[in-house]
Short mmCIF file of C-alpha atoms and ligand atoms in Angstrom, two decimals:
data_model
loop_
_atom_site.label_atom_id
_atom_site.label_comp_id
_atom_site.label_asym_id
_atom_site.label_seq_id
_atom_site.Cartn_x
_atom_site.Cartn_y
_atom_site.Cartn_z
CA MET A 1 -0.07 -0.28 0.18
CA PRO A 2 1.61 3.29 -0.94
CA CYS A 3 2.59 6.28 2.33
CA ARG A 4 0.22 8.30 0.63
CA PHE A 5 -2.24 5.84 0.61
CA LEU A 6 -1.67 4.83 4.17
CA SER A 7 -2.14 7.51 6.00
CA VAL A 8 -5.73 8.43 4.18
CA PHE A 9 -6.78 5.54 5.48
CA VAL A 10 -5.69 6.27 9.01
CA PHE A 11 -6.90 9.31 8.80
CA VAL A 12 -10.41 7.86 7.94
CA LEU A 13 -10.12 4.60 9.88
CA MET A 14 -9.92 7.66 12.79
CA PHE A 15 -13.15 9.24 12.15
CA ALA A 16 -14.79 5.97 10.69
CA SER A 17 -13.85 4.35 14.59
CA CYS A 18 -15.66 7.48 16.11
CA THR A 19 -18.75 6.19 14.70
CA THR A 20 -21.27 3.73 16.09
CA THR A 21 -22.22 0.39 13.87
CA PRO A 22 -23.76 0.71 10.29
CA VAL A 23 -27.75 0.75 10.74
CA ALA A 24 -29.64 -0.47 7.53
CA HIS A 25 -31.48 2.28 5.98
CA ALA A 26 -34.18 0.59 4.53
CA PRO A 27 -37.56 1.24 5.86
CA ASP A 28 -40.76 0.22 3.48
CA ARG A 29 -41.34 3.12 2.24
CA ASP A 30 -37.91 3.53 0.30
CA LEU A 31 -38.36 2.28 -2.39
CA GLY A 32 -35.60 4.11 -4.56
CA LEU A 33 -33.13 2.00 -2.46
CA LEU A 34 -34.91 -1.63 -2.51
CA TRP A 35 -35.50 -1.05 -6.19
CA VAL A 36 -31.78 -0.62 -6.59
CA LYS A 37 -31.07 -3.42 -4.15
CA HIS A 38 -33.12 -5.77 -5.29
CA ALA A 39 -34.69 -5.35 -8.67
CA ALA A 40 -33.89 -7.68 -11.03
CA GLU A 41 -35.23 -4.64 -13.06
CA TYR A 42 -32.40 -1.54 -12.46
CA GLU A 43 -29.51 -4.59 -13.46
CA ALA A 44 -31.89 -4.85 -16.53
CA VAL A 45 -32.13 -1.78 -17.34
CA THR A 46 -27.77 -0.97 -16.42
CA ARG A 47 -26.55 -3.56 -18.84
CA GLN A 48 -29.67 -1.90 -21.36
CA VAL A 49 -27.93 1.31 -21.28
CA TYR A 50 -24.70 0.40 -21.76
CA GLN A 51 -25.21 -2.16 -23.92
CA ALA A 52 -26.87 0.45 -26.95
CA ALA A 53 -23.76 2.38 -26.20
CA ARG A 54 -21.58 -0.19 -26.70
CA LEU A 55 -23.98 -0.69 -30.50
CA ALA A 56 -23.27 2.64 -30.87
CA LEU A 57 -19.62 2.64 -30.12
CA PRO A 58 -17.85 2.56 -33.77
CA ARG A 59 -20.24 4.44 -35.70
CA LEU A 60 -19.80 7.38 -33.21
CA ILE A 61 -16.08 6.33 -33.44
CA GLU A 62 -15.99 6.57 -36.92
CA ASP A 63 -18.12 9.82 -37.51
CA GLN A 64 -15.33 12.22 -37.29
CA PHE A 65 -17.50 15.46 -37.12
CA TRP A 66 -19.99 14.08 -34.63
CA THR A 67 -19.09 15.13 -30.52
CA ALA A 68 -21.66 14.75 -27.62
CA LEU A 69 -20.95 18.05 -26.27
CA PRO A 70 -23.22 20.56 -28.05
CA GLY A 71 -20.93 23.36 -29.27
CA GLN A 72 -17.75 21.79 -29.66
CA GLU A 73 -16.55 22.53 -32.46
CA ASP A 74 -13.50 21.82 -34.75
CA ALA A 75 -13.19 18.24 -33.46
CA GLU A 76 -12.62 16.65 -36.25
CA GLY A 77 -9.49 14.70 -35.98
CA LEU A 78 -8.82 14.38 -32.52
CA ARG A 79 -9.17 11.63 -30.96
CA PRO A 80 -12.18 9.99 -29.25
CA ALA A 81 -12.60 9.98 -25.97
CA ILE A 82 -15.85 9.32 -23.47
CA ILE A 83 -16.50 11.25 -20.36
CA PHE A 84 -18.19 9.00 -17.37
CA ASP A 85 -19.75 10.42 -13.89
CA MET A 86 -18.62 7.96 -10.94
CA ASP A 87 -21.55 7.13 -8.41
CA GLU A 88 -24.31 5.29 -9.42
CA THR A 89 -22.83 5.59 -13.24
CA VAL A 90 -19.86 3.41 -13.06
CA VAL A 91 -19.31 2.38 -9.21
CA SER A 92 -22.42 1.52 -7.59
CA GLY A 93 -23.08 3.21 -4.17
CA ILE A 94 -26.29 1.33 -2.64
CA ASP A 95 -24.49 -0.94 -0.20
CA PHE A 96 -23.15 2.65 0.97
CA GLN A 97 -26.44 3.96 0.67
CA LEU A 98 -28.22 1.79 2.81
CA THR A 99 -25.90 1.35 5.52
CA HIS A 100 -24.20 4.97 6.32
CA GLU A 101 -25.92 6.56 9.32
CA ARG A 102 -27.73 9.55 8.48
CA PRO A 103 -26.67 12.73 6.89
CA PHE A 104 -24.52 11.68 4.51
CA GLU A 105 -20.98 14.05 4.68
CA ASN A 106 -18.04 12.62 2.00
CA TRP A 107 -16.11 11.69 5.56
CA LYS A 108 -18.00 9.05 5.81
CA HIS A 109 -18.21 8.05 1.86
CA GLU A 110 -14.76 7.82 1.57
CA ALA A 111 -14.25 5.71 4.87
CA TRP A 112 -16.63 3.06 3.24
CA SER A 113 -15.38 3.59 0.28
CA MET A 114 -11.81 2.08 1.57
CA ALA A 115 -12.98 -0.20 3.55
CA ASN A 116 -14.81 -1.73 0.70
CA THR A 117 -14.27 -3.19 -2.60
CA ALA A 118 -16.09 -1.44 -4.75
CA SER A 119 -18.70 -2.99 -7.00
CA ALA A 120 -19.43 -1.26 -10.75
CA VAL A 121 -22.78 -0.93 -11.92
CA PRO A 122 -23.68 -3.35 -13.99
CA GLY A 123 -22.68 -3.60 -17.74
CA PHE A 124 -20.06 -0.82 -17.33
CA VAL A 125 -17.53 -3.20 -17.66
CA ARG A 126 -17.88 -4.76 -20.99
CA PHE A 127 -18.40 -1.57 -22.51
CA ALA A 128 -15.37 0.53 -20.82
CA VAL A 129 -13.22 -2.71 -22.57
CA ALA A 130 -15.03 -2.52 -25.70
CA ALA A 131 -14.61 1.51 -25.92
CA ARG A 132 -10.44 1.15 -25.08
CA ASP A 133 -10.42 -1.29 -26.76
CA ALA A 134 -11.86 0.44 -29.60
CA GLY A 135 -8.88 3.58 -29.36
CA VAL A 136 -11.00 4.83 -27.32
CA GLU A 137 -9.68 7.65 -23.95
CA LEU A 138 -11.93 7.14 -21.15
CA PHE A 139 -12.66 9.76 -18.73
CA PHE A 140 -14.48 10.06 -15.07
CA VAL A 141 -15.41 13.12 -14.47
CA THR A 142 -16.39 12.96 -10.22
CA ASN A 143 -18.41 15.72 -7.72
CA ARG A 144 -16.49 13.58 -4.77
CA PRO A 145 -14.55 17.36 -3.74
CA CYS A 146 -11.03 17.36 -2.89
CA GLU A 147 -10.49 18.57 0.47
CA PRO A 148 -7.48 19.01 2.93
CA ILE A 149 -7.54 15.96 5.80
CA VAL A 150 -6.05 16.72 9.02
CA GLY A 151 -2.48 15.05 8.91
CA SER A 152 -1.78 14.77 5.71
CA ASN A 153 -0.43 17.07 3.34
CA ASP A 154 -2.06 16.57 0.37
CA PRO A 155 -4.25 18.54 -1.67
CA CYS A 156 -5.98 15.86 -3.09
CA PRO A 157 -5.83 12.54 -1.16
CA GLN A 158 -9.94 11.94 -2.65
CA GLN A 159 -8.23 11.35 -5.79
CA ILE A 160 -6.64 8.24 -4.90
CA ILE A 161 -9.50 6.66 -3.45
CA ALA A 162 -11.19 7.56 -6.24
CA MET A 163 -8.78 6.00 -8.52
CA THR A 164 -8.96 2.59 -6.47
CA ASP A 165 -12.08 2.51 -7.03
CA ILE A 166 -12.66 2.83 -10.85
CA VAL A 167 -9.49 0.15 -10.94
CA GLU A 168 -11.42 -2.29 -8.06
CA THR A 169 -14.46 -2.31 -10.66
CA GLY A 170 -11.76 -4.10 -12.93
CA ILE A 171 -10.71 -0.89 -15.28
CA GLU A 172 -7.03 0.42 -15.08
CA THR A 173 -7.28 4.42 -15.01
CA ASP A 174 -4.67 7.44 -13.52
CA ALA A 175 -4.99 10.48 -12.37
CA ASP A 176 -4.85 12.17 -15.01
CA HIS A 177 -8.30 10.50 -16.60
CA VAL A 178 -10.18 11.30 -13.16
CA MET A 179 -11.18 14.82 -12.74
CA LEU A 180 -12.75 16.28 -8.93
CA ALA A 181 -14.26 18.83 -8.19
CA PHE A 182 -12.04 21.40 -6.61
CA GLU A 183 -9.22 19.87 -8.09
CA GLN A 184 -7.98 22.91 -10.12
CA SER A 185 -8.98 26.08 -9.09
CA ASP A 186 -12.55 27.13 -11.60
CA TRP A 187 -13.23 23.78 -11.66
CA THR A 188 -16.05 23.59 -9.57
CA LYS A 189 -19.37 21.35 -8.69
CA GLU A 190 -20.60 22.53 -12.62
CA LYS A 191 -19.51 19.27 -14.78
CA ALA A 192 -19.07 21.65 -18.06
CA VAL A 193 -16.23 23.24 -16.80
CA ARG A 194 -14.24 20.19 -16.43
CA ARG A 195 -16.34 18.76 -20.05
CA GLN A 196 -14.96 22.09 -21.35
CA HIS A 197 -10.86 21.37 -20.39
CA ILE A 198 -10.86 18.09 -21.95
CA ALA A 199 -12.45 19.24 -25.39
CA ARG A 200 -9.70 21.18 -26.13
CA THR A 201 -7.62 18.02 -26.58
CA HIS A 202 -10.65 15.13 -27.55
CA ARG A 203 -13.88 14.61 -29.18
CA VAL A 204 -15.77 14.03 -26.59
CA ILE A 205 -17.99 11.05 -28.53
CA MET A 206 -20.47 10.19 -25.58
CA LEU A 207 -21.45 10.88 -22.00
CA PHE A 208 -22.80 9.31 -18.76
CA GLY A 209 -23.74 10.07 -16.43
CA ASP A 210 -27.12 8.94 -13.51
CA ASP A 211 -27.59 13.21 -13.00
CA LEU A 212 -28.63 15.85 -15.35
CA SER A 213 -25.85 17.65 -14.30
CA ASP A 214 -23.30 14.65 -16.05
CA PHE A 215 -24.62 16.67 -19.52
CA ILE A 216 -26.11 19.29 -19.28
CA PRO A 217 -24.79 22.94 -18.09
CA CYS A 218 -26.56 24.78 -14.88
CA VAL A 219 -29.60 22.63 -14.50
CA ARG A 220 -28.36 21.96 -10.39
CA ALA A 221 -31.38 24.27 -7.83
CA LYS A 222 -27.70 25.41 -6.05
CA PRO A 223 -25.47 26.55 -9.09
CA ALA A 224 -22.37 26.21 -9.53
CA ALA A 225 -19.86 29.43 -11.35
CA PRO A 226 -19.89 29.96 -13.79
CA CYS A 227 -24.13 29.09 -13.34
CA THR A 228 -26.18 31.80 -11.65
CA GLU A 229 -29.20 31.28 -11.70
CA ALA A 230 -30.98 28.23 -9.70
CA ALA A 231 -32.02 25.12 -11.73
CA THR A 232 -36.24 24.34 -10.97
CA ALA A 233 -37.98 21.05 -12.25
CA ASP A 234 -39.88 22.90 -14.86
CA SER A 235 -36.34 24.09 -15.99
CA ARG A 236 -35.19 20.98 -16.13
CA ARG A 237 -37.14 19.65 -17.95
CA ARG A 238 -37.45 22.00 -20.65
CA ALA A 239 -34.16 21.67 -20.86
CA VAL A 240 -34.16 17.24 -21.31
CA GLU A 241 -36.64 18.30 -23.94
CA GLN A 242 -33.87 21.10 -25.38
CA PHE A 243 -31.47 18.15 -25.88
CA SER A 244 -33.95 15.90 -26.91
CA ASP A 245 -31.71 14.42 -29.93
CA TYR A 246 -28.78 13.72 -27.10
CA TRP A 247 -30.75 11.11 -25.15
CA GLY A 248 -29.90 7.03 -26.24
CA ASN A 249 -27.50 9.13 -29.13
CA GLY A 250 -24.37 9.80 -27.64
CA TRP A 251 -25.66 10.04 -24.23
CA TYR A 252 -26.20 7.60 -21.92
CA VAL A 253 -28.91 7.90 -18.79
CA LEU A 254 -28.19 5.65 -15.74
CA PRO A 255 -31.21 5.30 -12.99
CA ASN A 256 -30.21 6.49 -9.65
CA PRO A 257 -33.78 7.16 -7.71
CA MET A 258 -31.36 8.02 -4.21
CA HIS A 259 -29.27 11.00 -4.59
CA GLY A 260 -28.79 13.79 -7.32
CA SER A 261 -29.40 16.89 -7.72
CA TRP A 262 -33.26 16.41 -8.86
CA THR A 263 -33.14 15.66 -5.08
CA SER A 264 -33.54 20.04 -4.22
CA ALA A 265 -35.26 21.04 -7.08
CA ARG A 266 -39.32 22.00 -6.93
MG1 MG B 1 -23.33 10.02 -10.51
#
């Protein structure tokens, strides 16, 4: 275990040891959690999404003028890339969601991630292998935040936790391909900024996410720079319609009835 990883691990364990024993959180009415955990239909949907995307890969790779980023110009000739969100898109968080003590806090998620081997969202690994074999570069843009922790000089100890989670699904990656919130000064929770960063050097052929903000800018009820206006449930629905040609055609959304920016939009 690398030293950096060990120090983060010790720190997180210190915090984890202060908590009570994890308790199950799936009251009968919490249908979202129960569905993801128990319904075979959940797995059928995620496999359907990734399989549809796999069948579309040759076409979107071959068409040098195709980009899944509205407004990306002069992309022809650039190396093709795919941008994935992480949680509930690539890495399943259901067992954390079922057992962590409310309220959600980042350090609880970090402690859980380090103590448990990550599980892939069904369908992801087969798709990622196919995309990589076809010459596509894979980027992971997550809103897990870079935050300093006591006892570590690392400005972003969360990066190695995120990278390890992806590797544990069976897909190799590195720090250049895993982009966290606040990793750079202008990388806010508005992911459009990081998508544009990737688009400077790559033709982005597909986006994968479980949250509208994984695809469309400024759809959060709590806007982050450069967005200024709070989105509403209605404005988010209009955004979905505005970009209707992309769903299932470059944009692939995974189901998440447990958490996300939809929960705060009214
Ligand atoms: Mg997510």
